[in-house]
Tab-separated table of C-alpha atoms and ligand atoms in Angstrom:
chain	number	residue	atom	x	y	z
A	1	UNK	CA	-38.666	2.635	7.961
A	2	UNK	CA	-36.331	3.404	5.077
A	3	UNK	CA	-33.526	0.850	4.965
A	4	UNK	CA	-30.058	2.393	5.266
A	5	UNK	CA	-28.372	2.939	1.906
A	6	UNK	CA	-26.067	0.075	1.079
A	7	UNK	CA	-22.565	1.172	1.969
A	8	UNK	CA	-20.144	1.261	-0.920
A	9	UNK	CA	-17.256	-1.206	-0.661
A	10	UNK	CA	-14.100	0.469	0.628
A	11	UNK	CA	-10.621	-0.552	-0.544
A	12	UNK	CA	-7.274	0.808	0.556
A	13	UNK	CA	-3.670	0.837	-0.589
A	14	UNK	CA	-1.331	1.225	2.393
A	15	UNK	CA	2.322	1.778	1.478
A	16	UNK	CA	5.076	2.719	3.923
A	17	UNK	CA	6.972	5.858	2.870
A	18	UNK	CA	10.319	4.348	3.851
A	19	UNK	CA	11.621	3.824	0.338
A	20	UNK	CA	10.645	4.098	-3.324
A	21	UNK	CA	7.798	2.063	-4.736
A	22	UNK	CA	8.700	-0.867	-6.981
A	23	UNK	CA	6.742	-3.170	-9.290
A	24	UNK	CA	5.336	-5.160	-6.367
A	25	UNK	CA	3.696	-2.017	-5.016
A	26	UNK	CA	2.408	-1.127	-8.482
A	27	UNK	CA	0.720	-4.533	-8.697
A	28	UNK	CA	-0.919	-4.062	-5.314
A	29	UNK	CA	-2.058	-0.507	-6.036
A	30	UNK	CA	-3.446	-1.417	-9.465
A	31	UNK	CA	-5.309	-4.525	-8.239
A	32	UNK	CA	-6.845	-2.396	-5.481
A	33	UNK	CA	-7.895	0.244	-8.013
A	34	UNK	CA	-9.284	-2.331	-10.458
A	35	UNK	CA	-11.214	-4.214	-7.777
A	36	UNK	CA	-12.606	-0.978	-6.312
A	37	UNK	CA	-13.752	0.098	-9.752
A	38	UNK	CA	-15.328	-3.270	-10.570
A	39	UNK	CA	-17.196	-3.224	-7.248
A	40	UNK	CA	-18.324	0.403	-7.638
A	41	UNK	CA	-16.372	1.083	-4.471
A	42	UNK	CA	-14.085	3.724	-3.001
A	43	UNK	CA	-10.283	3.668	-2.965
A	44	UNK	CA	-8.431	5.085	0.031
A	45	UNK	CA	-4.729	5.644	0.486
A	46	UNK	CA	-2.981	5.264	3.812
A	47	UNK	CA	0.582	6.180	4.673
A	48	UNK	CA	1.950	3.590	7.092
A	49	UNK	CA	4.548	5.933	8.514
A	50	UNK	CA	4.795	4.953	12.188
A	51	UNK	CA	8.414	3.913	11.698
A	52	UNK	CA	9.471	7.533	12.139
A	53	UNK	CA	13.164	6.769	11.779
A	54	UNK	CA	12.803	5.400	8.248
A	55	UNK	CA	9.812	7.260	6.802
A	56	UNK	CA	10.399	10.638	5.142
A	57	UNK	CA	8.219	13.330	3.495
A	58	UNK	CA	10.321	12.912	0.325
A	59	UNK	CA	9.362	9.249	0.028
A	60	UNK	CA	5.731	10.187	0.671
A	61	UNK	CA	5.782	12.763	-2.147
A	62	UNK	CA	7.438	10.198	-4.416
A	63	UNK	CA	4.598	7.759	-3.683
A	64	UNK	CA	1.990	10.333	-4.772
A	65	UNK	CA	3.973	10.960	-7.988
A	66	UNK	CA	4.303	7.250	-8.773
A	67	UNK	CA	0.641	6.488	-8.088
A	68	UNK	CA	-0.545	9.443	-10.161
A	69	UNK	CA	1.684	8.255	-13.015
A	70	UNK	CA	0.096	4.811	-12.717
A	71	UNK	CA	-3.289	6.493	-13.236
A	72	UNK	CA	-4.587	6.033	-9.705
A	73	UNK	CA	-7.042	8.373	-8.016
A	74	UNK	CA	-7.780	8.200	-4.311
A	75	UNK	CA	-9.892	10.068	-1.792
A	76	UNK	CA	-8.472	12.934	0.254
A	77	UNK	CA	-7.412	13.380	2.951
A	78	UNK	CA	-4.854	10.590	3.004
A	79	UNK	CA	-4.693	8.962	6.417
A	80	UNK	CA	-1.234	9.095	7.982
A	81	UNK	CA	-0.584	6.688	10.827
A	82	UNK	CA	1.761	9.150	12.533
A	83	UNK	CA	-1.273	11.411	13.096
A	84	UNK	CA	-3.311	8.757	14.903
A	85	UNK	CA	-1.044	7.491	17.663
A	86	UNK	CA	-3.698	8.333	20.278
A	87	UNK	CA	-6.094	5.859	18.660
A	88	UNK	CA	-3.506	3.073	18.744
A	89	UNK	CA	-2.661	3.940	22.348
A	90	UNK	CA	-6.365	3.720	23.288
A	91	UNK	CA	-6.624	0.290	21.661
A	92	UNK	CA	-3.516	-0.887	23.508
A	93	UNK	CA	-4.963	0.397	26.759
A	94	UNK	CA	-8.137	-1.638	26.251
A	95	UNK	CA	-6.015	-4.775	25.994
A	96	UNK	CA	-3.854	-3.862	29.006
A	97	UNK	CA	-6.900	-3.193	31.181
A	98	UNK	CA	-8.249	-6.635	30.304
A	99	UNK	CA	-4.936	-8.267	31.230
A	100	UNK	CA	-4.257	-9.280	27.623
A	101	UNK	CA	-1.108	-7.196	27.066
A	102	UNK	CA	2.059	-7.046	29.139
A	103	UNK	CA	5.251	-4.950	29.181
A	104	UNK	CA	8.057	-6.697	27.312
A	105	UNK	CA	11.608	-5.808	28.303
A	106	UNK	CA	13.704	-7.980	25.992
A	107	UNK	CA	15.274	-6.586	22.830
A	108	UNK	CA	14.976	-8.348	19.500
A	109	UNK	CA	18.664	-9.282	19.811
A	110	UNK	CA	18.086	-10.892	23.197
A	111	UNK	CA	15.160	-12.887	21.848
A	112	UNK	CA	17.246	-14.098	18.905
A	113	UNK	CA	20.113	-15.076	21.201
A	114	UNK	CA	17.740	-16.998	23.482
A	115	UNK	CA	16.323	-18.920	20.520
A	116	UNK	CA	19.784	-19.657	19.092
A	117	UNK	CA	21.017	-20.886	22.466
A	118	UNK	CA	18.070	-23.238	22.777
A	119	UNK	CA	18.488	-24.529	19.229
A	120	UNK	CA	22.207	-25.138	19.799
A	121	UNK	CA	21.167	-27.476	22.593
A	122	UNK	CA	18.849	-29.295	20.189
A	123	UNK	CA	15.777	-27.837	21.824
A	124	UNK	CA	13.633	-26.399	19.035
A	125	UNK	CA	12.377	-22.853	19.591
A	126	UNK	CA	8.970	-21.914	18.146
A	127	UNK	CA	9.089	-19.529	15.187
A	128	UNK	CA	6.331	-17.427	13.630
A	129	UNK	CA	5.180	-17.816	9.986
A	130	UNK	CA	7.832	-15.236	8.961
A	131	UNK	CA	10.561	-17.282	10.641
A	132	UNK	CA	11.129	-14.949	13.604
A	133	UNK	CA	11.533	-16.591	17.017
A	134	UNK	CA	8.586	-16.365	19.406
A	135	UNK	CA	9.000	-14.027	22.355
A	136	UNK	CA	10.144	-15.960	25.478
A	137	UNK	CA	7.678	-16.469	28.328
A	138	UNK	CA	9.697	-14.687	31.036
A	139	UNK	CA	7.987	-11.277	30.968
A	140	UNK	CA	4.510	-12.786	30.836
A	141	UNK	CA	5.021	-14.219	34.313
A	142	UNK	CA	6.425	-11.116	36.024
A	143	UNK	CA	4.366	-9.818	38.926
A	144	UNK	CA	2.640	-6.466	38.649
A	145	UNK	CA	4.911	-4.943	41.270
A	146	UNK	CA	8.071	-6.033	39.387
A	147	UNK	CA	6.619	-4.642	36.155
A	148	UNK	CA	5.798	-1.344	37.823
A	149	UNK	CA	9.263	-1.055	39.362
A	150	UNK	CA	11.068	-1.786	36.124
A	151	UNK	CA	8.920	0.686	34.191
A	152	UNK	CA	9.325	3.336	36.920
A	153	UNK	CA	13.106	2.898	36.776
A	154	UNK	CA	12.953	3.900	33.118
A	155	UNK	CA	13.714	0.492	31.633
A	156	UNK	CA	13.000	0.390	27.887
A	157	UNK	CA	10.036	-1.785	27.065
A	158	UNK	CA	7.435	-2.530	24.458
A	159	UNK	CA	4.018	-4.167	24.917
A	160	UNK	CA	3.102	-7.652	23.764
A	161	UNK	CA	-0.132	-9.552	23.424
A	162	UNK	CA	-0.583	-12.455	25.819
A	163	UNK	CA	-1.580	-14.736	22.973
A	164	UNK	CA	-2.773	-17.660	25.060
A	165	UNK	CA	-5.043	-15.518	27.244
A	166	UNK	CA	-6.255	-13.519	24.241
A	167	UNK	CA	-7.320	-16.661	22.377
A	168	UNK	CA	-8.905	-18.104	25.538
A	169	UNK	CA	-10.854	-14.885	26.129
A	170	UNK	CA	-12.529	-15.220	22.740
A	171	UNK	CA	-13.431	-18.848	23.155
A	172	UNK	CA	-14.366	-19.380	19.539
A	173	UNK	CA	-12.414	-20.301	16.422
A	174	UNK	CA	-11.731	-17.394	14.073
A	175	UNK	CA	-11.903	-17.421	10.289
A	176	UNK	CA	-11.734	-14.938	7.438
A	177	UNK	CA	-13.233	-14.725	3.954
A	178	UNK	CA	-10.461	-14.951	1.344
A	179	UNK	CA	-10.686	-14.441	-2.428
A	180	UNK	CA	-7.002	-14.065	-3.359
A	181	UNK	CA	-4.413	-15.954	-5.409
A	182	UNK	CA	-3.583	-18.513	-2.699
A	183	UNK	CA	-6.008	-20.567	-0.638
A	184	UNK	CA	-9.544	-19.191	-0.932
A	185	UNK	CA	-12.847	-19.522	0.910
A	186	UNK	CA	-13.322	-19.422	4.663
A	187	UNK	CA	-9.790	-19.634	6.087
A	188	UNK	CA	-9.161	-20.850	9.643
A	189	UNK	CA	-7.113	-18.228	11.500
A	190	UNK	CA	-4.167	-19.497	13.536
A	191	UNK	CA	-2.983	-16.556	15.654
A	192	UNK	CA	-1.166	-18.879	18.099
A	193	UNK	CA	1.418	-19.509	15.355
A	194	UNK	CA	2.690	-15.962	15.987
A	195	UNK	CA	3.324	-16.244	19.730
A	196	UNK	CA	3.098	-13.092	21.832
A	197	UNK	CA	3.105	-10.526	19.009
A	198	UNK	CA	4.343	-7.000	19.613
A	199	UNK	CA	1.627	-4.364	20.003
A	200	UNK	CA	3.791	-1.397	20.883
A	201	UNK	CA	7.469	-1.201	20.136
A	202	UNK	CA	10.172	0.259	22.329
A	203	UNK	CA	11.866	1.871	19.327
A	204	UNK	CA	8.762	3.031	17.384
A	205	UNK	CA	5.243	3.767	18.511
A	206	UNK	CA	2.549	1.160	17.930
A	207	UNK	CA	3.119	-1.896	15.771
A	208	UNK	CA	2.092	-2.879	12.288
A	209	UNK	CA	-0.513	-5.359	13.581
A	210	UNK	CA	-2.207	-2.980	15.996
A	211	UNK	CA	-2.260	0.077	13.748
A	212	UNK	CA	-3.428	-1.757	10.632
A	213	UNK	CA	-6.309	-3.260	12.616
A	214	UNK	CA	-7.358	0.069	14.120
A	215	UNK	CA	-6.973	1.902	10.786
A	216	UNK	CA	-8.952	-0.536	8.662
A	217	UNK	CA	-11.865	-0.165	11.079
A	218	UNK	CA	-11.479	3.621	11.425
A	219	UNK	CA	-11.502	4.013	7.643
A	220	UNK	CA	-14.450	1.650	7.194
A	221	UNK	CA	-12.386	-0.667	4.984
A	222	UNK	CA	-14.496	-3.568	3.714
A	223	UNK	CA	-11.909	-5.169	1.378
A	224	UNK	CA	-8.257	-5.612	2.287
A	225	UNK	CA	-6.232	-6.280	-0.869
A	226	UNK	CA	-2.507	-6.870	-0.314
A	227	UNK	CA	0.331	-9.278	-1.098
A	228	UNK	CA	0.404	-12.950	-0.158
A	229	UNK	CA	3.343	-12.156	2.154
A	230	UNK	CA	0.732	-10.825	4.601
A	231	UNK	CA	-1.634	-13.810	4.324
A	232	UNK	CA	-0.654	-15.298	7.701
A	233	UNK	CA	-0.610	-11.908	9.441
A	234	UNK	CA	-4.371	-11.868	8.851
A	235	UNK	CA	-4.713	-14.381	11.700
A	236	UNK	CA	-3.386	-11.757	14.100
A	237	UNK	CA	-5.566	-9.050	12.578
A	238	UNK	CA	-8.701	-11.175	12.952
A	239	UNK	CA	-7.832	-11.809	16.597
A	240	UNK	CA	-7.235	-8.114	17.324
A	241	UNK	CA	-10.430	-7.147	15.488
A	242	UNK	CA	-12.392	-9.573	17.625
A	243	UNK	CA	-10.747	-8.457	20.882
A	244	UNK	CA	-11.401	-4.799	20.064
A	245	UNK	CA	-14.960	-5.359	18.801
A	246	UNK	CA	-14.134	-4.220	15.246
A	247	UNK	CA	-15.724	-5.497	12.019
A	248	UNK	CA	-13.952	-8.053	9.819
A	249	UNK	CA	-13.193	-6.957	6.251
A	250	UNK	CA	-12.949	-9.443	3.392
A	251	UNK	CA	-9.396	-10.302	2.313
A	252	UNK	CA	-7.722	-10.753	-1.058
A	253	UNK	CA	-4.024	-11.655	-0.891
A	254	UNK	CA	-2.556	-11.368	-4.368
A	255	UNK	CA	0.499	-12.965	-5.992
A	256	UNK	CA	3.890	-11.384	-5.391
A	257	UNK	CA	6.331	-10.093	-7.959
A	258	UNK	CA	9.592	-11.910	-7.407
A	259	UNK	CA	13.080	-10.794	-8.359
A	260	UNK	CA	15.320	-12.836	-10.688
A	261	UNK	CA	16.652	-14.785	-7.723
A	262	UNK	CA	13.139	-15.771	-6.648
A	263	UNK	CA	12.970	-13.549	-3.586
A	264	UNK	CA	10.344	-10.915	-2.946
A	265	UNK	CA	11.146	-7.459	-4.358
A	266	UNK	CA	12.297	-5.076	-1.674
A	267	UNK	CA	13.022	-1.393	-1.396
A	268	UNK	CA	16.002	-1.984	0.846
A	269	UNK	CA	17.656	-4.325	-1.645
A	270	UNK	CA	17.454	-1.667	-4.368
A	271	UNK	CA	14.993	-3.415	-6.678
A	272	UNK	CA	14.038	-1.291	-9.669
A	273	UNK	CA	11.964	1.646	-8.545
A	274	UNK	CA	8.883	2.736	-10.478
A	275	UNK	CA	10.416	6.205	-10.777
A	276	UNK	CA	13.303	4.741	-12.782
A	277	UNK	CA	10.949	2.950	-15.153
A	278	UNK	CA	9.068	6.213	-15.550
A	279	UNK	CA	12.265	8.126	-16.292
A	280	UNK	CA	13.253	5.454	-18.785
A	281	UNK	CA	10.116	6.385	-20.720
A	282	UNK	CA	7.901	3.417	-19.819
A	283	UNK	CA	4.172	4.170	-19.772
A	284	UNK	CA	1.668	3.017	-17.180
A	285	UNK	CA	0.086	0.788	-19.868
A	286	UNK	CA	3.435	-0.929	-20.302
A	287	UNK	CA	3.691	-1.413	-16.547
A	288	UNK	CA	0.240	-3.015	-16.545
A	289	UNK	CA	1.283	-5.381	-19.336
A	290	UNK	CA	4.554	-6.139	-17.571
A	291	UNK	CA	2.543	-7.076	-14.492
A	292	UNK	CA	0.148	-9.227	-16.481
A	293	UNK	CA	-2.873	-7.014	-15.753
B	1	LIG	N1	2.337	-1.127	4.849
B	1	LIG	C1	2.420	-2.485	4.424
B	1	LIG	C2	3.465	-2.603	3.333
B	1	LIG	O1	3.871	-1.605	2.750
B	1	LIG	C3	1.097	-3.004	3.892
B	1	LIG	C4	0.171	-3.295	4.967
B	1	LIG	C5	-1.190	-3.837	4.541
B	1	LIG	O2	-1.590	-3.706	3.377
B	1	LIG	O3	-1.871	-4.371	5.413
B	1	LIG	O4	3.899	-3.708	3.077
């Protein structure tokens, strides 16, 4: 029998078209491109545009312009999350059927208020690695008939992972292979640190965690290269991959570019956009040098 041809490594850059790209994105895109090239692999581009309210075609076009200016080439067609909602819905359904996801009726504001109230009474409230309060237990213990009634009455709700049951259903410790700028080697995943993560939002379809997990598998991604701000999120991704029977990519979480005040660059805070550097006459070689590449 002829052995199957060794699959080429597959990398992806996955920006959200909800603002202009800045130097932090350039670093991520260029490291992806450089690593793909060094590995003789493929580079894919994915538009993470499920947040329909904030993502626009203009921002998407601007991303193509910026990446082309940086000298990047990627395979077509570009995958757009907004065109794959059925796949995320199918994944959610698998988890619901197995009793691992439940309808969640509380708003983010209500969750925050509940945590603040508890903390005011000197009772610590668990927080996830990003500092957001865990979702309260209330909805997890609702009976099926109450859930059905509330949904039938049109009450707004999202869907959350029953973290405890999900971890118990796997029954084995999860790890991932990491080669990035932080801790490296075989990293122990700690999904419990995130509490009952959101899988489907009431105000936007799907969630970052669910769609990124489904997409990386659908696109055959073998190497996930992204910023260290997503290091801990990998615990959730490994859990979802395992629950959904999807392969585990290797991970490389790279350093972040910080603003003068030490915080992470952000589109919303108006950090210098690549387009402005381009207009100011900077070249992509200068950007590489600026980024220490
Ligand atoms: N869309 C995410 C961002 O722009 C990146 C997600 C990922 O690489 O997993 O921050």
